[in-house]
Short mmCIF file of N, CA and C and ligand atoms in Angstrom, two decimals:
data_model
loop_
_atom_site.label_atom_id
_atom_site.label_comp_id
_atom_site.label_asym_id
_atom_site.label_seq_id
_atom_site.Cartn_x
_atom_site.Cartn_y
_atom_site.Cartn_z
N UNK A 15 91.23 298.11 141.45
CA UNK A 15 91.32 298.32 140.00
C UNK A 15 90.00 297.96 139.34
N UNK A 16 89.79 298.57 138.20
CA UNK A 16 88.57 298.28 137.48
C UNK A 16 88.84 297.27 136.36
N UNK A 17 88.00 296.28 136.27
CA UNK A 17 88.11 295.27 135.21
C UNK A 17 86.76 295.13 134.52
N UNK A 18 86.84 294.85 133.23
CA UNK A 18 85.62 294.56 132.47
C UNK A 18 85.70 293.11 132.03
N UNK A 19 84.69 292.35 132.41
CA UNK A 19 84.68 290.93 132.04
C UNK A 19 83.34 290.58 131.40
N UNK A 20 83.39 289.53 130.58
CA UNK A 20 82.18 289.10 129.89
C UNK A 20 81.72 287.78 130.51
N UNK A 21 80.54 287.80 131.11
CA UNK A 21 80.00 286.63 131.79
C UNK A 21 78.63 286.31 131.22
N UNK A 22 78.49 285.10 130.72
CA UNK A 22 77.20 284.64 130.19
C UNK A 22 76.62 285.61 129.15
N UNK A 23 77.52 286.17 128.35
CA UNK A 23 77.10 287.06 127.26
C UNK A 23 76.90 288.50 127.67
N UNK A 24 77.03 288.79 128.96
CA UNK A 24 76.86 290.17 129.42
C UNK A 24 78.20 290.74 129.88
N UNK A 25 78.39 292.03 129.64
CA UNK A 25 79.62 292.69 130.04
C UNK A 25 79.42 293.34 131.41
N UNK A 26 80.39 293.10 132.30
CA UNK A 26 80.31 293.65 133.65
C UNK A 26 81.60 294.39 133.97
N UNK A 27 81.48 295.52 134.66
CA UNK A 27 82.65 296.20 135.19
C UNK A 27 82.68 295.96 136.69
N UNK A 28 83.85 295.56 137.17
CA UNK A 28 84.00 295.29 138.60
C UNK A 28 85.24 296.01 139.11
N UNK A 29 85.18 296.41 140.37
CA UNK A 29 86.31 297.11 140.98
C UNK A 29 86.85 296.23 142.10
N UNK A 30 87.92 295.50 141.80
CA UNK A 30 88.49 294.55 142.76
C UNK A 30 90.01 294.57 142.65
N UNK A 31 90.69 293.95 143.63
CA UNK A 31 92.15 293.80 143.53
C UNK A 31 92.48 292.91 142.33
N UNK A 32 93.65 293.15 141.75
CA UNK A 32 94.00 292.45 140.51
C UNK A 32 94.20 290.95 140.70
N UNK A 33 94.49 290.53 141.94
CA UNK A 33 94.68 289.09 142.17
C UNK A 33 93.42 288.41 142.72
N UNK A 34 92.30 289.11 142.67
CA UNK A 34 91.05 288.51 143.16
C UNK A 34 90.67 287.32 142.28
N UNK A 35 90.44 286.15 142.89
CA UNK A 35 90.01 285.01 142.08
C UNK A 35 88.64 285.27 141.44
N UNK A 36 88.51 284.76 140.22
CA UNK A 36 87.24 284.90 139.50
C UNK A 36 86.06 284.41 140.33
N UNK A 37 86.26 283.36 141.11
CA UNK A 37 85.17 282.82 141.93
C UNK A 37 84.54 283.90 142.79
N UNK A 38 85.38 284.73 143.41
CA UNK A 38 84.85 285.75 144.33
C UNK A 38 84.29 286.94 143.56
N UNK A 39 84.81 287.17 142.37
CA UNK A 39 84.20 288.21 141.53
C UNK A 39 82.78 287.79 141.18
N UNK A 40 82.63 286.53 140.78
CA UNK A 40 81.30 286.03 140.41
C UNK A 40 80.35 286.08 141.61
N UNK A 41 80.81 285.54 142.72
CA UNK A 41 79.91 285.39 143.87
C UNK A 41 79.66 286.72 144.60
N UNK A 42 80.74 287.43 144.87
CA UNK A 42 80.61 288.62 145.74
C UNK A 42 80.32 289.89 144.95
N UNK A 43 81.04 290.08 143.85
CA UNK A 43 80.84 291.33 143.10
C UNK A 43 79.61 291.26 142.21
N UNK A 44 79.34 290.08 141.63
CA UNK A 44 78.23 289.97 140.68
C UNK A 44 77.02 289.25 141.26
N UNK A 45 77.15 288.69 142.45
CA UNK A 45 76.01 288.03 143.09
C UNK A 45 75.58 286.75 142.41
N UNK A 46 76.49 286.12 141.67
CA UNK A 46 76.16 284.87 140.99
C UNK A 46 76.69 283.71 141.84
N UNK A 47 75.82 283.17 142.67
CA UNK A 47 76.27 282.22 143.69
C UNK A 47 76.12 280.76 143.28
N UNK A 48 75.79 280.51 142.02
CA UNK A 48 75.69 279.12 141.57
C UNK A 48 77.04 278.43 141.55
N UNK A 49 78.10 279.16 141.36
CA UNK A 49 79.45 278.61 141.36
C UNK A 49 79.93 278.54 142.80
N UNK A 50 80.35 277.37 143.24
CA UNK A 50 80.59 277.12 144.67
C UNK A 50 82.06 277.16 145.06
N UNK A 51 82.28 277.50 146.32
CA UNK A 51 83.60 277.42 146.93
C UNK A 51 83.70 276.10 147.69
N UNK A 52 84.74 275.34 147.38
CA UNK A 52 84.97 274.11 148.12
C UNK A 52 86.30 274.14 148.85
N UNK A 53 87.37 274.15 148.08
CA UNK A 53 88.72 274.04 148.68
C UNK A 53 89.55 275.30 148.49
N UNK A 54 89.30 276.03 147.41
CA UNK A 54 90.11 277.21 147.12
C UNK A 54 91.50 276.89 146.61
N UNK A 55 91.76 275.63 146.30
CA UNK A 55 93.11 275.22 145.89
C UNK A 55 93.11 274.34 144.64
N UNK A 56 92.08 274.42 143.84
CA UNK A 56 91.99 273.64 142.60
C UNK A 56 91.96 272.14 142.83
N UNK A 57 91.43 271.73 143.99
CA UNK A 57 91.44 270.31 144.32
C UNK A 57 90.07 269.64 144.28
N UNK A 58 88.99 270.41 144.20
CA UNK A 58 87.67 269.78 144.34
C UNK A 58 86.74 269.98 143.15
N UNK A 59 86.94 271.04 142.38
CA UNK A 59 86.12 271.27 141.19
C UNK A 59 84.80 271.97 141.43
N UNK A 60 84.47 272.28 142.68
CA UNK A 60 83.17 272.92 142.96
C UNK A 60 83.02 274.27 142.26
N UNK A 61 84.14 274.91 141.99
CA UNK A 61 84.13 276.28 141.45
C UNK A 61 84.26 276.32 139.93
N UNK A 62 84.06 275.19 139.26
CA UNK A 62 84.33 275.10 137.83
C UNK A 62 83.40 275.99 137.00
N UNK A 63 84.01 276.78 136.13
CA UNK A 63 83.28 277.56 135.12
C UNK A 63 83.93 277.26 133.78
N UNK A 64 83.39 277.80 132.72
CA UNK A 64 84.04 277.71 131.41
C UNK A 64 84.68 279.05 131.08
N UNK A 65 85.91 279.02 130.64
CA UNK A 65 86.54 280.21 130.08
C UNK A 65 86.88 279.87 128.64
N UNK A 66 86.22 280.56 127.73
CA UNK A 66 86.32 280.23 126.31
C UNK A 66 86.06 278.74 126.08
N UNK A 67 85.08 278.22 126.80
CA UNK A 67 84.65 276.84 126.61
C UNK A 67 85.44 275.80 127.36
N UNK A 68 86.50 276.20 128.03
CA UNK A 68 87.36 275.25 128.73
C UNK A 68 87.00 275.24 130.22
N UNK A 69 86.78 274.04 130.76
CA UNK A 69 86.47 273.93 132.19
C UNK A 69 87.66 274.44 132.99
N UNK A 70 87.40 275.39 133.87
CA UNK A 70 88.47 276.11 134.57
C UNK A 70 88.09 276.28 136.03
N UNK A 71 89.07 276.11 136.92
CA UNK A 71 88.83 276.30 138.36
C UNK A 71 88.88 277.79 138.67
N UNK A 72 87.73 278.36 138.93
CA UNK A 72 87.68 279.82 139.13
C UNK A 72 88.32 280.26 140.44
N UNK A 73 88.52 279.31 141.38
CA UNK A 73 89.11 279.70 142.67
C UNK A 73 90.57 280.06 142.55
N UNK A 74 91.23 279.62 141.49
CA UNK A 74 92.66 279.94 141.34
C UNK A 74 92.92 280.74 140.06
N UNK A 75 91.86 281.32 139.52
CA UNK A 75 92.00 282.10 138.28
C UNK A 75 91.86 283.58 138.61
N UNK A 76 92.96 284.33 138.66
CA UNK A 76 92.85 285.74 139.02
C UNK A 76 92.17 286.56 137.93
N UNK A 77 91.46 287.55 138.36
CA UNK A 77 90.69 288.38 137.43
C UNK A 77 91.58 289.04 136.40
N UNK A 78 92.81 289.35 136.76
CA UNK A 78 93.64 290.11 135.81
C UNK A 78 94.17 289.26 134.66
N UNK A 79 93.91 287.95 134.68
CA UNK A 79 94.35 287.12 133.57
C UNK A 79 93.25 286.79 132.59
N UNK A 80 92.08 287.32 132.80
CA UNK A 80 90.93 286.89 132.00
C UNK A 80 90.79 287.68 130.70
N UNK A 81 91.08 288.95 130.75
CA UNK A 81 91.04 289.76 129.54
C UNK A 81 89.67 289.72 128.87
N UNK A 82 89.67 289.45 127.57
CA UNK A 82 88.42 289.47 126.81
C UNK A 82 87.77 288.08 126.68
N UNK A 83 88.28 287.12 127.44
CA UNK A 83 87.72 285.77 127.34
C UNK A 83 86.26 285.74 127.76
N UNK A 84 85.55 284.77 127.21
CA UNK A 84 84.13 284.61 127.52
C UNK A 84 83.99 283.62 128.67
N UNK A 85 83.33 284.07 129.71
CA UNK A 85 83.10 283.22 130.88
C UNK A 85 81.66 282.72 130.83
N UNK A 86 81.49 281.43 131.06
CA UNK A 86 80.15 280.85 131.18
C UNK A 86 80.05 280.18 132.54
N UNK A 87 78.94 280.42 133.23
CA UNK A 87 78.74 279.82 134.55
C UNK A 87 77.51 278.92 134.54
N UNK A 88 77.31 278.26 135.66
CA UNK A 88 76.15 277.36 135.77
C UNK A 88 74.84 278.08 135.52
N UNK A 89 74.80 279.39 135.78
CA UNK A 89 73.55 280.12 135.58
C UNK A 89 73.13 280.14 134.11
N UNK A 90 74.09 279.97 133.19
CA UNK A 90 73.75 280.09 131.77
C UNK A 90 74.08 278.84 130.96
N UNK A 91 74.61 277.82 131.59
CA UNK A 91 75.03 276.66 130.79
C UNK A 91 73.82 275.99 130.12
N UNK A 92 72.65 276.12 130.73
CA UNK A 92 71.44 275.52 130.15
C UNK A 92 70.99 276.20 128.87
N UNK A 93 71.60 277.34 128.55
CA UNK A 93 71.26 278.02 127.29
C UNK A 93 72.04 277.45 126.12
N UNK A 94 73.03 276.60 126.40
CA UNK A 94 73.77 275.95 125.31
C UNK A 94 73.14 274.58 125.07
N UNK A 95 73.19 274.09 123.83
CA UNK A 95 72.58 272.77 123.56
C UNK A 95 73.16 271.66 124.44
N UNK A 96 74.48 271.65 124.58
CA UNK A 96 75.10 270.59 125.39
C UNK A 96 74.71 270.77 126.86
N UNK A 97 74.76 272.00 127.35
CA UNK A 97 74.42 272.24 128.75
C UNK A 97 72.98 271.86 129.05
N UNK A 98 72.07 272.18 128.13
CA UNK A 98 70.66 271.81 128.34
C UNK A 98 70.51 270.30 128.40
N UNK A 99 71.24 269.61 127.53
CA UNK A 99 71.15 268.14 127.52
C UNK A 99 71.71 267.56 128.82
N UNK A 100 72.82 268.10 129.26
CA UNK A 100 73.42 267.60 130.50
C UNK A 100 72.47 267.84 131.67
N UNK A 101 71.90 269.02 131.76
CA UNK A 101 70.99 269.29 132.87
C UNK A 101 69.78 268.36 132.84
N UNK A 102 69.30 268.05 131.63
CA UNK A 102 68.14 267.16 131.53
C UNK A 102 68.49 265.74 131.99
N UNK A 103 69.64 265.23 131.57
CA UNK A 103 69.97 263.86 131.99
C UNK A 103 70.29 263.83 133.48
N UNK A 104 70.80 264.94 134.01
CA UNK A 104 71.03 265.00 135.47
C UNK A 104 69.68 264.82 136.21
N UNK A 105 68.64 265.42 135.65
CA UNK A 105 67.31 265.25 136.25
C UNK A 105 66.79 263.84 136.01
N UNK A 106 66.93 263.35 134.77
CA UNK A 106 66.43 262.02 134.44
C UNK A 106 67.04 260.95 135.35
N UNK A 107 68.32 261.09 135.60
CA UNK A 107 69.06 260.10 136.38
C UNK A 107 69.06 260.39 137.87
N UNK A 108 68.43 261.49 138.25
CA UNK A 108 68.40 261.92 139.66
C UNK A 108 69.80 261.87 140.26
N UNK A 109 70.72 262.54 139.57
CA UNK A 109 72.13 262.50 139.96
C UNK A 109 72.37 263.16 141.32
N UNK A 110 71.66 264.24 141.57
CA UNK A 110 72.03 265.12 142.69
C UNK A 110 71.67 264.51 144.04
N UNK A 111 72.59 264.64 144.99
CA UNK A 111 72.25 264.31 146.37
C UNK A 111 72.19 265.63 147.15
N UNK A 112 73.24 266.03 147.85
CA UNK A 112 73.14 267.32 148.55
C UNK A 112 73.21 268.50 147.59
N UNK A 113 73.88 268.27 146.45
CA UNK A 113 73.91 269.28 145.40
C UNK A 113 75.12 270.20 145.39
N UNK A 114 75.90 270.19 146.47
CA UNK A 114 76.93 271.21 146.59
C UNK A 114 77.95 271.16 145.44
N UNK A 115 78.33 269.97 145.04
CA UNK A 115 79.36 269.83 144.01
C UNK A 115 78.81 269.92 142.61
N UNK A 116 77.47 269.92 142.48
CA UNK A 116 76.88 269.58 141.19
C UNK A 116 77.01 270.66 140.13
N UNK A 117 77.08 271.93 140.51
CA UNK A 117 77.28 272.92 139.45
C UNK A 117 78.64 272.70 138.80
N UNK A 118 79.63 272.38 139.61
CA UNK A 118 80.94 272.09 139.05
C UNK A 118 80.95 270.83 138.21
N UNK A 119 80.21 269.82 138.67
CA UNK A 119 80.13 268.57 137.90
C UNK A 119 79.50 268.82 136.53
N UNK A 120 78.42 269.59 136.52
CA UNK A 120 77.72 269.87 135.27
C UNK A 120 78.60 270.69 134.33
N UNK A 121 79.35 271.63 134.88
CA UNK A 121 80.23 272.43 134.03
C UNK A 121 81.34 271.57 133.43
N UNK A 122 81.90 270.66 134.21
CA UNK A 122 82.95 269.79 133.67
C UNK A 122 82.37 268.83 132.64
N UNK A 123 81.20 268.26 132.93
CA UNK A 123 80.58 267.33 131.99
C UNK A 123 80.21 268.04 130.68
N UNK A 124 79.73 269.26 130.78
CA UNK A 124 79.35 269.99 129.57
C UNK A 124 80.57 270.32 128.71
N UNK A 125 81.66 270.70 129.36
CA UNK A 125 82.88 270.99 128.61
C UNK A 125 83.40 269.73 127.93
N UNK A 126 83.32 268.61 128.63
CA UNK A 126 83.75 267.34 128.04
C UNK A 126 82.94 267.03 126.79
N UNK A 127 81.61 267.08 126.91
CA UNK A 127 80.75 266.68 125.79
C UNK A 127 80.80 267.68 124.63
N UNK A 128 81.09 268.94 124.95
CA UNK A 128 81.22 269.92 123.87
C UNK A 128 82.46 269.64 123.03
N UNK A 129 83.52 269.15 123.68
CA UNK A 129 84.76 268.90 122.94
C UNK A 129 84.84 267.46 122.44
N UNK A 130 84.09 266.57 123.08
CA UNK A 130 84.15 265.14 122.73
C UNK A 130 82.75 264.56 122.91
N UNK A 131 81.93 264.61 121.86
CA UNK A 131 80.51 264.22 122.01
C UNK A 131 80.30 262.76 122.38
N UNK A 132 81.29 261.91 122.12
CA UNK A 132 81.12 260.48 122.43
C UNK A 132 82.33 259.98 123.21
N UNK A 133 82.44 260.41 124.46
CA UNK A 133 83.61 260.03 125.25
C UNK A 133 83.59 258.56 125.67
N UNK A 134 84.77 257.97 125.77
CA UNK A 134 84.90 256.63 126.34
C UNK A 134 84.84 256.75 127.86
N UNK A 135 84.72 255.60 128.53
CA UNK A 135 84.75 255.61 129.99
C UNK A 135 86.01 256.29 130.50
N UNK A 136 87.10 256.00 129.84
CA UNK A 136 88.37 256.59 130.28
C UNK A 136 88.38 258.10 130.05
N UNK A 137 87.80 258.55 128.93
CA UNK A 137 87.70 260.00 128.70
C UNK A 137 86.86 260.65 129.81
N UNK A 138 85.76 259.98 130.17
CA UNK A 138 84.89 260.53 131.23
C UNK A 138 85.66 260.59 132.54
N UNK A 139 86.34 259.52 132.87
CA UNK A 139 87.07 259.50 134.14
C UNK A 139 88.14 260.59 134.17
N UNK A 140 88.83 260.76 133.04
CA UNK A 140 89.87 261.79 132.98
C UNK A 140 89.27 263.19 133.17
N UNK A 141 88.16 263.43 132.48
CA UNK A 141 87.57 264.78 132.52
C UNK A 141 86.96 265.10 133.87
N UNK A 142 86.46 264.05 134.55
CA UNK A 142 85.69 264.29 135.78
C UNK A 142 86.51 264.01 137.05
N UNK A 143 87.73 263.57 136.90
CA UNK A 143 88.49 263.12 138.08
C UNK A 143 88.78 264.26 139.05
N UNK A 144 88.77 265.49 138.58
CA UNK A 144 89.06 266.61 139.47
C UNK A 144 87.84 267.16 140.17
N UNK A 145 86.67 266.56 139.92
CA UNK A 145 85.43 267.01 140.56
C UNK A 145 85.05 266.03 141.67
N UNK A 146 85.21 266.49 142.89
CA UNK A 146 84.97 265.62 144.04
C UNK A 146 83.51 265.74 144.48
N UNK A 147 82.93 264.58 144.83
CA UNK A 147 81.56 264.57 145.37
C UNK A 147 81.58 263.83 146.71
N UNK A 148 81.34 264.55 147.77
CA UNK A 148 81.35 263.93 149.10
C UNK A 148 80.18 262.98 149.28
N UNK A 149 79.14 263.14 148.47
CA UNK A 149 77.98 262.25 148.56
C UNK A 149 78.15 261.00 147.70
N UNK A 150 79.22 260.93 146.93
CA UNK A 150 79.47 259.72 146.16
C UNK A 150 78.53 259.50 145.00
N UNK A 151 78.23 260.54 144.24
CA UNK A 151 77.30 260.39 143.11
C UNK A 151 78.01 259.98 141.82
N UNK A 152 79.23 259.51 141.94
CA UNK A 152 80.06 259.28 140.75
C UNK A 152 79.44 258.31 139.75
N UNK A 153 78.81 257.25 140.23
CA UNK A 153 78.26 256.26 139.29
C UNK A 153 77.13 256.89 138.48
N UNK A 154 76.27 257.66 139.16
CA UNK A 154 75.16 258.29 138.43
C UNK A 154 75.69 259.36 137.47
N UNK A 155 76.74 260.07 137.88
CA UNK A 155 77.32 261.08 136.98
C UNK A 155 77.83 260.41 135.70
N UNK A 156 78.52 259.29 135.85
CA UNK A 156 79.07 258.61 134.67
C UNK A 156 77.94 258.14 133.75
N UNK A 157 76.90 257.58 134.35
CA UNK A 157 75.78 257.10 133.54
C UNK A 157 75.05 258.26 132.86
N UNK A 158 74.93 259.37 133.57
CA UNK A 158 74.26 260.54 132.99
C UNK A 158 75.06 261.09 131.81
N UNK A 159 76.36 261.13 131.94
CA UNK A 159 77.19 261.62 130.82
C UNK A 159 77.04 260.69 129.62
N UNK A 160 77.00 259.39 129.87
CA UNK A 160 76.81 258.44 128.75
C UNK A 160 75.45 258.65 128.10
N UNK A 161 74.44 258.88 128.91
CA UNK A 161 73.10 259.11 128.34
C UNK A 161 73.09 260.40 127.52
N UNK A 162 73.75 261.42 128.01
CA UNK A 162 73.80 262.69 127.27
C UNK A 162 74.53 262.49 125.95
N UNK A 163 75.58 261.66 125.96
CA UNK A 163 76.32 261.39 124.72
C UNK A 163 75.44 260.64 123.73
N UNK A 164 74.67 259.66 124.25
CA UNK A 164 73.80 258.88 123.36
C UNK A 164 72.73 259.75 122.74
N UNK A 165 72.26 260.75 123.50
CA UNK A 165 71.17 261.59 122.99
C UNK A 165 71.67 262.76 122.18
N UNK A 166 72.99 262.87 122.00
CA UNK A 166 73.49 263.99 121.18
C UNK A 166 73.05 263.78 119.75
N UNK A 167 72.65 264.86 119.13
CA UNK A 167 72.15 264.76 117.77
C UNK A 167 70.66 264.57 117.71
N UNK A 168 70.05 264.26 118.89
CA UNK A 168 68.60 264.15 118.94
C UNK A 168 68.05 265.47 119.47
N UNK A 169 67.96 266.42 118.62
CA UNK A 169 67.42 267.70 119.02
C UNK A 169 68.45 268.65 119.57
N UNK A 170 69.74 268.38 119.33
CA UNK A 170 70.80 269.29 119.71
C UNK A 170 71.28 269.06 121.05
S1 LIG B 364 87.00 275.57 145.18
FE1 LIG B 364 88.06 275.60 143.31
S2 LIG B 364 88.70 273.56 142.99
FE2 LIG B 364 87.84 273.56 145.00
S1 LIG B 365 75.99 265.77 145.67
FE1 LIG B 365 76.72 266.23 147.68
S2 LIG B 365 78.83 266.69 147.36
FE2 LIG B 365 78.16 265.94 145.46
#
């Protein structure tokens, strides 16, 4: 079947089965490999994208449910003020180890800060608990999110 989806501000037509997960549409049909496959069962967060600004597990989101929603991926999150800030603090804090989980981490952190610019520790833990990091970067992730929150309003 043919579907038209909006990704990072661009409209794409793809010809896939109606139950194809968005993750595979992004990676295989559109060649956008920044969004990662980890578990395929909504358990790890590696595949997190934004759908209308909400952090969403693309591995369990079928293409036929997306409609006219706006999809944002790691490839374009840096074009948003919050995403740019998150990416900068990720660099400042040297959060990344192997990197595999980090696009999902950044997408979840950006969605959190966009909806809640000054999250509490508990808000951070709730928002990030579904993003697994086998390298154990959790402490740096939490500190980076706090730094991004503190710098909000300083240049967007
Ligand atoms: S690959 Fe989607 S949550 Fe793990
Ligand atoms: S940085 Fe390696 S899995 Fe998170």
